[in-house]
Amino acid sequence: MSQNTSMEEFEALLQESFEIDTPDEGSVVKGRVIAIEAGQAIIDVGYKMEGRVDLKEFASPGEAPDIGVGDEVEVYLRQVENARGEAVISREMARREAAWDHLEKAYADENRVEGAIFGRVKGGFTVDLGGAVAFLPGSQVDVRPVRDAGPLMGLKQPFQILKMDRRRGNIVVSRRAILEESRAEQRAEVIGKLNEGDTVDGVVKNITEYGAFVDLGGVDGLLHVTDMAWRRVNHPSEILAIGETVKVQVIKVNKETHRISLGMKQLQEDPWETVQHKFPLESVHTGRVTNITDYGAFVELEAGVEGLVHVSEMSWTKKNVHPGKIVSTSQEVQVMVLEIDPAKRRVSLGLKQCMRNPWEVFEEKYPVGTVVEGEVKNITEFGMFIGLDEDIDGMVHLSDLTWEGRGEDVIGNYHKGEMVKAVVTEIDAEKERISLSIKALDGDPFTEATSGVKRGSIVTVEVTAIEDGGIEVSYDGAKSFIRRSDLSRDRAEQRPERFQVGDKVDVRVTNIDPKTRRLGLSIKAREIAEEKEAVEQYGSSDSGASLGDILGAALRNND
């Protein structure tokens, strides 16, 4: 071979070697493991280039490296040649590039990706998605807040990509979205099998003020406090404990919102079905006060059956008092059934009906005419109220204060808190009214004075005052007034001034009115009556005898 030929061949080979594509830096190339030493794998990437990669780059988080001599692997060529004449390669970066390609496709198709939580960072965790590192926010770990994520570390599990940015190298994933999806599927499956009226077992998961959430095997139902028992339940914790297994009935299922309403009392006999039989009207029972409001008190007659004692049925005498002043919670009381409405599930009860009407008791103890004593409780424009037995009051009207004069003039002599005596004049137990009289203590001078007097009687009165319209007279202390027209049958003699105070005058009683306490008296009527009587006895004036003759004969006869 000539020297020229060998030079040509060499040039041709050199040219050929230049024409072979040297791989670009920043690309992924294939290589073969030719040796493993000092914790590194030596990889031939071709093109007469070798590089070294730490064995840990071949291991998934928490696992041993899976690599051996002869294995073919993809690596990332960072630099064709370094100071030692070796290629600078990275398995991790190759995995990351491959992973990003795969992840971008999965993100576009909304597919799940597999990964493992391997580290904890501020606000969440880091997840290895086959080479690419993603951020898992704490709120996206589980459906409920997770206190300890230890058991989840290193586990291969599916995640949902929420957002990714390859240029910045950011990926955010969620484990919760996967759980909710499977939970929704499980929920739909459980709800699909549930029917209203079904009896199922469940576990109490959570207790609130208004009820409890019961897990029915992947789906929660609400057991409201009012559906736990027929009786009043103040707080669900009185009946249930978290973790307890309970038998419940499905009351309502909403297939769209997946809301389930549950009940426990529906599995027990409804006590309201036998209320009318057990608690007939006007029957008396002992119950326990369960709740007190402004308008009354609720009394439990038996488990699940409560009745209301309205404030108006609590006391005979305490009218404007808060129910809490009469009864207290948990107190045992005797009540009477007043009304039952099974449709509205209402029972009206009475407390005062189990005690005797104090007005009836008073009437038995203090019949009309009895003298009683009590404290002046209140003074009004029409009279005053006197406190009597059993917190009841009697009223003395202005007209019952005095026989003489006006009640308005003497009521000022009485004061609140003063003890006074009075006579019982009327008792109306139904209207809860007692009438008293102070003036009756002294007896009625009018009645006493007129006890023997009848209409038509002739009585002698004393003139006590002379007035223009007539004269005022007194008969045994009973005052009366004789009008001018009644002073004489002779018009000329109908003059009040012909009388003097102290004169004694015979008059005829024309009327006795005990209500107005007035005597109707007339001198004129007496004169007419006397004349009539004389005429009857001694003849008629028509027979020629004069009135003077007749009266003279009558007077002689009297003598």
Coordinates of C-alpha atoms in Angstrom, one line a residue:
M1 CA 0.0 0.0 0.0
S2 CA 1.4 3.4 -1.0
Q3 CA 1.7 6.2 1.4
N4 CA -0.7 8.3 -0.6
T5 CA -3.4 5.6 -0.4
S6 CA -3.1 5.3 3.4
M7 CA -3.4 9.0 3.8
E8 CA -6.5 9.1 1.7
E9 CA -8.1 6.3 3.7
F10 CA -7.2 8.1 6.9
E11 CA -8.8 11.3 5.7
A12 CA -11.9 9.4 4.6
L13 CA -12.2 7.7 8.0
L14 CA -11.7 11.1 9.7
Q15 CA -14.3 12.6 7.5
E16 CA -16.7 9.7 8.3
S17 CA -16.1 10.2 12.0
F18 CA -17.0 13.9 11.7
E19 CA -20.1 13.0 9.8
I20 CA -21.3 10.6 12.6
D21 CA -23.8 12.8 14.7
T22 CA -22.3 13.6 18.0
P23 CA -25.3 13.6 20.4
D24 CA -26.5 17.1 21.5
E25 CA -25.9 18.2 25.0
G26 CA -29.2 18.4 26.9
S27 CA -30.7 15.3 25.3
V28 CA -31.6 11.8 26.5
V29 CA -29.4 9.1 25.1
K30 CA -29.2 5.3 25.5
G31 CA -26.2 3.7 27.2
R32 CA -25.1 0.3 28.6
V33 CA -23.7 -0.4 32.1
I34 CA -20.2 -1.7 31.7
A35 CA -19.1 -1.6 35.4
I36 CA -20.3 -0.8 38.9
E37 CA -17.7 0.5 41.3
A38 CA -17.5 2.9 44.3
G39 CA -21.3 3.4 44.5
Q40 CA -21.4 4.4 40.9
A41 CA -22.4 2.9 37.6
I42 CA -20.0 3.4 34.6
I43 CA -22.1 3.8 31.5
D44 CA -21.0 3.6 27.9
V45 CA -23.2 6.0 25.9
G46 CA -21.5 5.3 22.6
Y47 CA -19.6 7.7 20.5
K48 CA -16.5 6.5 22.5
M49 CA -17.9 8.3 25.5
E50 CA -18.4 7.0 29.0
G51 CA -20.0 8.6 32.1
R52 CA -20.6 7.9 35.7
V53 CA -24.0 8.0 37.6
D54 CA -24.5 7.6 41.4
L55 CA -26.4 4.3 42.1
K56 CA -29.0 6.1 44.2
E57 CA -30.2 7.7 41.0
F58 CA -31.4 4.3 40.0
A59 CA -33.5 3.8 43.1
S60 CA -37.1 4.9 43.8
P61 CA -37.7 6.7 47.1
G62 CA -37.3 4.2 49.9
E63 CA -36.1 1.4 47.7
A64 CA -32.7 -0.2 46.8
P65 CA -31.1 0.6 43.4
D66 CA -32.3 -1.7 40.6
I67 CA -29.3 -1.9 38.2
G68 CA -26.7 -4.4 37.0
V69 CA -23.8 -4.7 34.5
G70 CA -25.1 -5.1 30.9
D71 CA -28.4 -3.2 31.6
E72 CA -29.4 -0.7 29.0
V73 CA -30.6 2.6 30.4
E74 CA -31.5 6.0 29.3
V75 CA -29.5 8.9 30.7
Y76 CA -29.5 12.7 30.2
L77 CA -26.3 14.0 28.5
R78 CA -25.5 17.2 30.3
Q79 CA -21.9 17.7 28.9
V80 CA -20.1 15.8 26.2
E81 CA -16.7 16.0 27.9
N82 CA -15.5 17.3 31.3
A83 CA -12.0 17.9 32.6
R84 CA -11.5 14.2 33.1
G85 CA -12.5 13.5 29.5
E86 CA -15.8 11.9 30.6
A87 CA -19.3 12.5 29.5
V88 CA -21.4 14.2 32.3
I89 CA -24.6 12.2 32.4
S90 CA -27.6 11.9 34.8
R91 CA -30.1 9.1 35.2
E92 CA -32.4 11.3 37.4
M93 CA -32.6 14.0 34.8
A94 CA -33.4 11.5 32.1
R95 CA -36.2 10.1 34.3
R96 CA -37.5 13.6 34.9
E97 CA -37.6 14.4 31.1
A98 CA -39.4 11.1 30.4
A99 CA -41.7 11.7 33.4
W100 CA -42.6 15.2 32.2
D101 CA -43.6 13.9 28.8
H102 CA -45.7 11.3 30.4
L103 CA -47.2 13.7 32.9
E104 CA -48.1 16.3 30.4
K105 CA -50.0 13.7 28.4
A106 CA -51.8 12.5 31.5
Y107 CA -52.7 16.1 32.5
A108 CA -54.1 16.8 29.1
D109 CA -56.2 13.6 29.2
E110 CA -57.2 14.2 32.8
N111 CA -55.8 10.8 33.8
R112 CA -54.5 9.8 37.2
V113 CA -50.7 9.3 37.7
E114 CA -48.8 7.1 40.1
G115 CA -46.4 8.4 42.6
A116 CA -45.1 8.2 46.1
I117 CA -45.0 10.8 48.9
F118 CA -41.3 11.0 50.0
G119 CA -40.8 14.2 51.9
R120 CA -42.5 16.9 54.0
V121 CA -42.2 20.6 53.1
K122 CA -43.9 23.8 54.3
G123 CA -47.6 23.6 53.7
G124 CA -47.6 20.0 52.4
F125 CA -45.5 17.1 51.0
T126 CA -43.3 16.2 48.0
V127 CA -44.3 13.5 45.7
D128 CA -42.1 11.5 43.2
L129 CA -44.0 11.0 40.0
G130 CA -41.6 8.6 38.4
G131 CA -38.7 11.2 38.3
A132 CA -40.6 14.4 38.4
V133 CA -41.1 16.0 41.9
A134 CA -44.6 17.4 42.6
F135 CA -46.1 19.4 45.5
L136 CA -49.0 17.9 47.4
P137 CA -50.7 20.6 49.6
G138 CA -51.7 19.5 53.1
S139 CA -55.4 20.2 52.3
Q140 CA -55.2 17.7 49.3
V141 CA -53.9 14.7 51.3
D142 CA -57.2 13.4 52.5
V143 CA -61.0 14.1 52.6
R144 CA -60.5 15.1 56.3
P145 CA -57.4 16.7 57.9
V146 CA -54.6 14.2 58.4
R147 CA -52.7 14.6 61.7
D148 CA -50.1 11.9 60.9
A149 CA -49.1 11.3 57.3
G150 CA -46.4 8.8 58.3
P151 CA -48.2 5.6 57.1
L152 CA -48.7 7.3 53.6
M153 CA -45.0 7.9 53.0
G154 CA -43.3 5.8 50.2
L155 CA -46.6 4.1 49.2
K156 CA -47.2 3.9 45.5
Q157 CA -50.6 5.4 45.0
P158 CA -52.6 7.4 42.4
F159 CA -52.7 11.2 42.3
Q160 CA -54.6 13.7 40.2
I161 CA -52.6 16.6 38.6
L162 CA -54.2 19.9 39.5
K163 CA -51.8 22.1 37.6
M164 CA -48.3 21.9 36.0
D165 CA -45.8 24.3 34.5
R166 CA -42.8 22.6 32.7
R167 CA -40.9 25.8 32.2
R168 CA -40.9 26.6 35.9
G169 CA -40.7 22.9 36.9
N170 CA -43.9 23.2 39.0
I171 CA -46.5 20.4 39.5
V172 CA -49.3 20.4 42.0
V173 CA -51.2 17.1 42.7
S174 CA -54.1 15.9 44.8
R175 CA -54.7 12.6 46.6
R176 CA -58.0 13.9 48.0
A177 CA -59.6 14.3 44.5
I178 CA -59.0 10.5 43.9
L179 CA -60.5 9.6 47.3
E180 CA -63.5 11.9 46.7
E181 CA -64.1 10.3 43.3
S182 CA -64.0 6.8 44.7
R183 CA -66.0 7.9 47.7
A184 CA -68.6 9.4 45.3
E185 CA -68.7 6.1 43.4
Q186 CA -69.0 4.2 46.6
R187 CA -71.6 6.7 47.9
A188 CA -73.7 6.4 44.7
E189 CA -73.6 2.7 45.0
V190 CA -74.7 2.7 48.7
I191 CA -77.4 5.3 48.0
G192 CA -78.6 3.4 45.0
K193 CA -79.4 0.4 47.3
L194 CA -81.1 2.5 50.1
N195 CA -84.8 3.0 50.1
E196 CA -87.0 5.1 52.4
G197 CA -88.2 2.9 55.3
D198 CA -85.2 0.6 55.3
T199 CA -83.7 -0.3 58.6
V200 CA -79.9 -0.3 58.6
D201 CA -76.9 -0.4 61.0
G202 CA -74.5 2.5 61.1
V203 CA -71.6 3.8 63.1
V204 CA -71.8 7.2 64.9
K205 CA -69.0 9.3 63.3
N206 CA -69.7 12.8 64.6
I207 CA -72.0 14.5 67.2
T208 CA -73.2 18.1 66.9
E209 CA -75.7 20.2 68.8
Y210 CA -78.5 19.4 66.4
G211 CA -77.8 15.7 65.8
A212 CA -75.3 13.0 64.8
F213 CA -73.7 11.8 61.5
V214 CA -73.9 8.1 61.0
D215 CA -71.7 6.2 58.6
L216 CA -73.8 3.6 56.6
G217 CA -70.7 2.1 54.9
G218 CA -69.2 4.8 52.8
V219 CA -72.0 7.3 53.1
D220 CA -73.1 9.5 56.0
G221 CA -76.7 10.1 57.0
L222 CA -77.9 12.8 59.5
L223 CA -79.8 11.6 62.5
H224 CA -81.5 14.8 63.8
V225 CA -81.9 15.2 67.5
T226 CA -85.7 15.3 67.2
D227 CA -85.6 11.9 65.5
M228 CA -83.6 10.1 68.2
A229 CA -86.3 9.5 70.7
W230 CA -90.0 10.3 71.2
R231 CA -89.0 12.1 74.4
R232 CA -87.3 15.5 74.5
V233 CA -83.5 15.2 74.0
N234 CA -81.5 18.3 75.0
H235 CA -78.2 17.1 73.5
P236 CA -77.5 14.0 71.3
S237 CA -74.6 13.0 73.6
E238 CA -77.3 12.0 76.2
I239 CA -78.2 9.1 73.9
L240 CA -75.2 8.4 71.6
A241 CA -71.4 8.1 71.7
I242 CA -68.9 8.4 68.8
G243 CA -68.0 5.0 67.5
E244 CA -71.2 3.4 68.7
T245 CA -73.1 1.1 66.3
V246 CA -76.8 2.0 66.1
K247 CA -79.9 0.7 64.3
V248 CA -81.6 3.4 62.3
Q249 CA -84.4 3.8 59.8
V250 CA -83.9 5.7 56.5
I251 CA -86.5 8.5 56.6
K252 CA -85.5 10.3 53.4
V253 CA -83.0 9.8 50.6
N254 CA -82.2 12.5 48.1
K255 CA -80.5 10.7 45.2
E256 CA -79.2 14.0 43.6
T257 CA -77.6 15.7 46.6
H258 CA -76.8 12.3 48.3
R259 CA -78.4 13.6 51.5
I260 CA -79.8 10.9 53.8
S261 CA -82.1 11.6 56.8
L262 CA -82.2 8.9 59.5
G263 CA -84.4 8.2 62.5
M264 CA -84.2 6.0 65.6
K265 CA -87.5 6.8 67.3
Q266 CA -89.3 5.5 64.1
L267 CA -88.2 2.0 65.2
Q268 CA -90.0 2.3 68.5
E269 CA -93.7 2.4 69.2
D270 CA -95.2 5.9 68.9
P271 CA -96.5 6.8 72.4
W272 CA -99.0 9.3 70.9
E273 CA -101.1 6.5 69.5
T274 CA -102.2 5.5 73.0
V275 CA -102.3 9.0 74.5
Q276 CA -106.1 9.4 74.5
H277 CA -106.5 6.0 76.1
K278 CA -103.8 6.5 78.8
F279 CA -104.6 10.2 79.6
P280 CA -108.3 10.8 79.3
L281 CA -109.7 14.3 79.7
E282 CA -109.8 15.7 83.3
S283 CA -107.6 12.8 84.6
V284 CA -104.9 13.8 87.0
H285 CA -101.3 12.6 86.6
T286 CA -97.9 13.2 88.1
G287 CA -95.3 14.5 85.5
R288 CA -91.9 16.1 85.4
V289 CA -91.2 19.6 84.3
T290 CA -88.8 19.4 81.3
N291 CA -88.7 23.0 80.0
I292 CA -89.9 26.4 81.1
T293 CA -90.8 29.2 78.7
D294 CA -92.3 32.7 79.0
Y295 CA -95.7 31.3 78.1
G296 CA -95.8 28.2 80.3
A297 CA -94.0 25.0 81.3
F298 CA -93.7 21.6 79.5
V299 CA -94.4 18.6 81.6
E300 CA -93.5 15.0 80.5
L301 CA -96.3 12.6 81.3
E302 CA -94.3 9.6 80.0
A303 CA -91.3 9.1 77.7
G304 CA -92.2 10.9 74.5
V305 CA -95.4 12.5 75.6
E306 CA -95.1 16.1 76.8
G307 CA -97.9 18.5 77.6
L308 CA -98.0 22.3 78.0
V309 CA -99.2 24.0 81.1
H310 CA -100.1 27.4 79.9
V311 CA -99.2 30.3 82.2
S312 CA -102.9 31.0 82.6
E313 CA -103.5 27.5 84.0
M314 CA -100.6 27.5 86.5
S315 CA -102.0 29.4 89.5
W316 CA -105.4 30.6 90.7
T317 CA -103.9 33.8 92.1
K318 CA -100.5 34.6 90.5
K319 CA -101.6 36.1 87.2
N320 CA -98.7 38.1 85.8
V321 CA -95.8 36.0 87.1
H322 CA -93.1 34.2 85.0
P323 CA -93.7 30.4 85.0
G324 CA -90.2 29.9 86.5
K325 CA -91.5 31.6 89.7
I326 CA -94.1 28.9 90.1
V327 CA -92.3 25.7 89.0
S328 CA -88.7 24.6 88.4
T329 CA -87.1 22.3 85.8
S330 CA -87.1 18.6 86.8
Q331 CA -89.8 19.3 89.5
E332 CA -92.5 16.6 89.8
V333 CA -96.0 18.2 89.6
Q334 CA -99.6 17.0 89.6
V335 CA -101.4 18.1 86.4
M336 CA -104.9 17.7 84.9
V337 CA -105.5 16.8 81.3
L338 CA -107.6 19.7 79.8
E339 CA -107.3 19.0 76.1
I340 CA -105.8 16.5 73.6
D341 CA -105.0 17.0 69.9
P342 CA -103.4 13.7 68.6
A343 CA -103.1 15.1 65.1
K344 CA -101.0 18.1 66.3
R345 CA -99.5 15.9 69.0
R346 CA -100.5 18.4 71.7
V347 CA -101.7 18.0 75.2
S348 CA -103.0 21.0 77.2
L349 CA -102.5 20.6 81.0
G350 CA -103.6 22.5 84.0
L351 CA -101.7 22.9 87.3
K352 CA -104.2 25.0 89.2
Q353 CA -107.0 22.5 88.5
C354 CA -105.3 20.0 90.9
M355 CA -105.8 22.5 93.7
R356 CA -109.1 23.8 95.0
N357 CA -110.4 27.1 93.8
P358 CA -109.4 29.4 96.6
W359 CA -112.5 31.5 96.1
E360 CA -114.7 28.4 96.8
V361 CA -112.6 27.6 99.9
F362 CA -112.9 31.3 101.0
E363 CA -116.7 31.1 100.5
E364 CA -116.9 28.0 102.8
K365 CA -114.7 29.6 105.4
Y366 CA -116.1 33.1 105.3
P367 CA -119.7 33.2 104.1
V368 CA -121.5 36.4 103.2
G369 CA -121.9 38.5 106.4
T370 CA -118.6 37.4 108.0
V371 CA -116.2 40.0 109.3
V372 CA -112.6 39.6 107.9
E373 CA -109.4 41.5 108.4
G374 CA -106.6 42.1 105.8
E375 CA -103.9 44.5 104.6
V376 CA -104.7 47.3 102.2
K377 CA -102.9 46.1 99.0
N378 CA -103.9 48.8 96.6
I379 CA -106.0 52.0 96.4
T380 CA -107.6 53.0 93.1
E381 CA -110.0 55.6 91.9
F382 CA -113.0 53.3 92.5
G383 CA -112.1 51.7 95.8
M384 CA -109.4 49.7 97.5
F385 CA -108.2 46.0 97.5
I386 CA -107.7 44.1 100.7
G387 CA -105.4 41.1 100.9
L388 CA -107.2 38.0 102.2
D389 CA -106.3 34.2 102.6
E390 CA -104.5 32.2 99.9
D391 CA -103.2 35.3 98.1
I392 CA -106.7 36.4 97.1
D393 CA -108.0 40.0 97.3
G394 CA -111.3 41.5 98.1
M395 CA -112.5 44.9 97.0
V396 CA -114.2 47.6 99.0
H397 CA -116.0 49.9 96.5
L398 CA -116.1 53.7 97.3
S399 CA -119.8 53.3 98.0
D400 CA -119.1 50.7 100.7
L401 CA -116.7 52.9 102.7
T402 CA -119.2 55.1 104.6
W403 CA -123.0 55.6 105.2
E404 CA -122.7 59.3 105.5
G405 CA -121.1 61.5 102.8
R406 CA -119.2 60.4 99.8
G407 CA -116.6 57.6 99.5
E408 CA -114.3 59.8 97.5
D409 CA -114.0 62.1 100.6
V410 CA -113.1 59.3 103.1
I411 CA -110.8 57.0 101.0
G412 CA -107.9 59.4 101.7
N413 CA -108.1 58.3 105.3
Y414 CA -106.8 54.8 104.3
H415 CA -103.1 53.9 103.5
K416 CA -101.4 51.0 101.7
G417 CA -100.1 48.4 104.2
E418 CA -102.7 49.4 106.8
M419 CA -104.8 46.6 108.4
V420 CA -108.6 47.0 108.1
K421 CA -111.7 45.0 109.0
A422 CA -114.6 44.6 106.6
V423 CA -117.8 42.6 106.1
V424 CA -118.0 40.0 103.2
T425 CA -121.0 41.2 101.1
E426 CA -120.7 39.1 97.9
I427 CA -118.6 36.1 96.6
D428 CA -118.4 35.1 92.9
A429 CA -116.1 32.1 92.7
E430 CA -116.5 31.8 88.9
K431 CA -115.5 35.4 88.3
E432 CA -112.9 35.2 91.2
R433 CA -114.5 38.3 92.9
I434 CA -115.1 39.1 96.5
S435 CA -116.9 42.3 97.5
L436 CA -116.3 43.8 101.0
S437 CA -117.9 46.6 102.9
I438 CA -116.4 48.7 105.7
K439 CA -119.5 50.7 106.4
A440 CA -121.4 47.5 107.1
L441 CA -119.3 47.0 110.2
D442 CA -121.5 49.6 112.0
G443 CA -124.8 48.3 110.7
D444 CA -127.0 50.4 108.4
P445 CA -128.7 53.2 110.4
F446 CA -131.3 53.6 107.6
T447 CA -132.3 49.9 107.9
E448 CA -132.3 50.1 111.6
A449 CA -134.4 53.3 111.6
T450 CA -136.9 52.0 109.1
S451 CA -137.2 48.4 110.3
G452 CA -140.7 49.0 111.7
V453 CA -141.9 51.5 109.1
K454 CA -144.1 50.5 106.2
R455 CA -145.4 52.4 103.2
G456 CA -148.4 54.4 104.3
S457 CA -147.3 54.7 108.0
I458 CA -147.6 58.1 109.7
V459 CA -144.3 59.0 111.5
T460 CA -143.0 62.0 113.4
V461 CA -139.9 63.6 112.0
E462 CA -137.6 66.4 113.1
V463 CA -136.8 69.3 110.8
T464 CA -133.0 69.6 110.4
A465 CA -132.7 72.2 107.6
I466 CA -134.8 74.7 105.7
E467 CA -134.1 75.1 101.9
D468 CA -135.8 76.9 99.0
G469 CA -137.0 73.7 97.5
G470 CA -138.3 72.1 100.7
I471 CA -137.2 70.9 104.1
E472 CA -134.7 68.3 105.3
V473 CA -135.9 66.1 108.1
S474 CA -134.5 63.2 110.2
Y475 CA -136.2 60.1 111.3
D476 CA -134.2 58.2 114.0
G477 CA -131.0 59.2 112.2
A478 CA -132.3 58.4 108.7
K479 CA -132.2 61.6 106.7
S480 CA -134.9 62.5 104.1
F481 CA -136.1 65.5 102.1
I482 CA -139.7 66.8 101.8
R483 CA -140.2 68.8 98.6
R484 CA -142.0 72.1 98.6
S485 CA -145.0 70.5 96.8
D486 CA -145.4 67.9 99.5
L487 CA -145.4 70.4 102.4
S488 CA -149.2 70.9 102.3
R489 CA -152.3 70.1 100.2
D490 CA -153.0 73.8 100.4
R491 CA -150.8 75.7 97.9
A492 CA -150.7 78.7 100.0
E493 CA -149.1 76.7 102.8
Q494 CA -146.4 75.1 100.7
R495 CA -143.8 77.4 102.1
P496 CA -140.6 76.0 103.7
E497 CA -140.1 79.1 105.8
R498 CA -143.2 78.4 107.9
F499 CA -141.1 75.6 109.5
Q500 CA -138.2 75.9 111.9
V501 CA -135.2 73.7 112.6
G502 CA -136.2 71.4 115.5
D503 CA -139.9 71.4 114.7
K504 CA -141.6 68.0 115.0
V505 CA -143.9 67.2 112.1
D506 CA -146.2 64.3 111.3
V507 CA -145.7 62.9 107.8
R508 CA -146.9 60.0 105.7
V509 CA -144.4 57.5 104.4
T510 CA -144.9 57.3 100.6
N511 CA -141.8 55.1 99.6
I512 CA -139.0 53.1 101.2
D513 CA -136.0 52.5 98.9
P514 CA -133.2 50.5 100.6
K515 CA -130.9 50.8 97.6
T516 CA -130.8 54.6 97.5
R517 CA -131.5 54.5 101.3
R518 CA -134.2 57.1 100.9
L519 CA -137.6 57.6 102.7
G520 CA -140.3 59.2 100.6
L521 CA -142.2 61.5 103.1
S522 CA -145.1 63.9 102.5
I523 CA -147.2 66.2 104.7
K524 CA -149.6 66.7 101.9
A525 CA -150.2 62.9 101.6
R526 CA -150.9 62.7 105.3
E527 CA -153.5 65.4 105.1
I528 CA -155.3 63.8 102.2
A529 CA -155.2 60.4 103.9
E530 CA -156.7 61.9 107.1
E531 CA -159.5 63.6 105.1
K532 CA -160.3 60.5 103.3
E533 CA -160.5 58.5 106.5
A534 CA -162.7 61.1 108.2
V535 CA -165.1 61.2 105.2
E536 CA -165.4 57.4 105.3
Q537 CA -166.2 57.4 109.0
Y538 CA -168.5 60.4 109.4
G539 CA -170.3 60.8 106.1
S540 CA -169.9 62.4 102.8
S541 CA -169.3 66.1 102.2
D542 CA -172.0 65.8 99.5
S543 CA -174.6 65.2 102.2
G544 CA -174.4 68.8 103.4
A545 CA -171.9 68.4 106.2
S546 CA -168.9 70.7 105.9
L547 CA -165.3 69.5 106.2
G548 CA -165.0 71.4 109.4
D549 CA -168.0 69.6 110.9
I550 CA -166.5 66.2 109.9
L551 CA -163.1 67.0 111.3
G552 CA -164.6 68.4 114.4
A553 CA -166.6 65.2 115.0
A554 CA -163.5 63.1 114.3
L555 CA -161.4 65.1 116.8
R556 CA -164.2 64.8 119.4
N557 CA -164.4 61.1 118.7
N558 CA -160.6 60.8 119.2
D559 CA -160.9 62.6 122.5

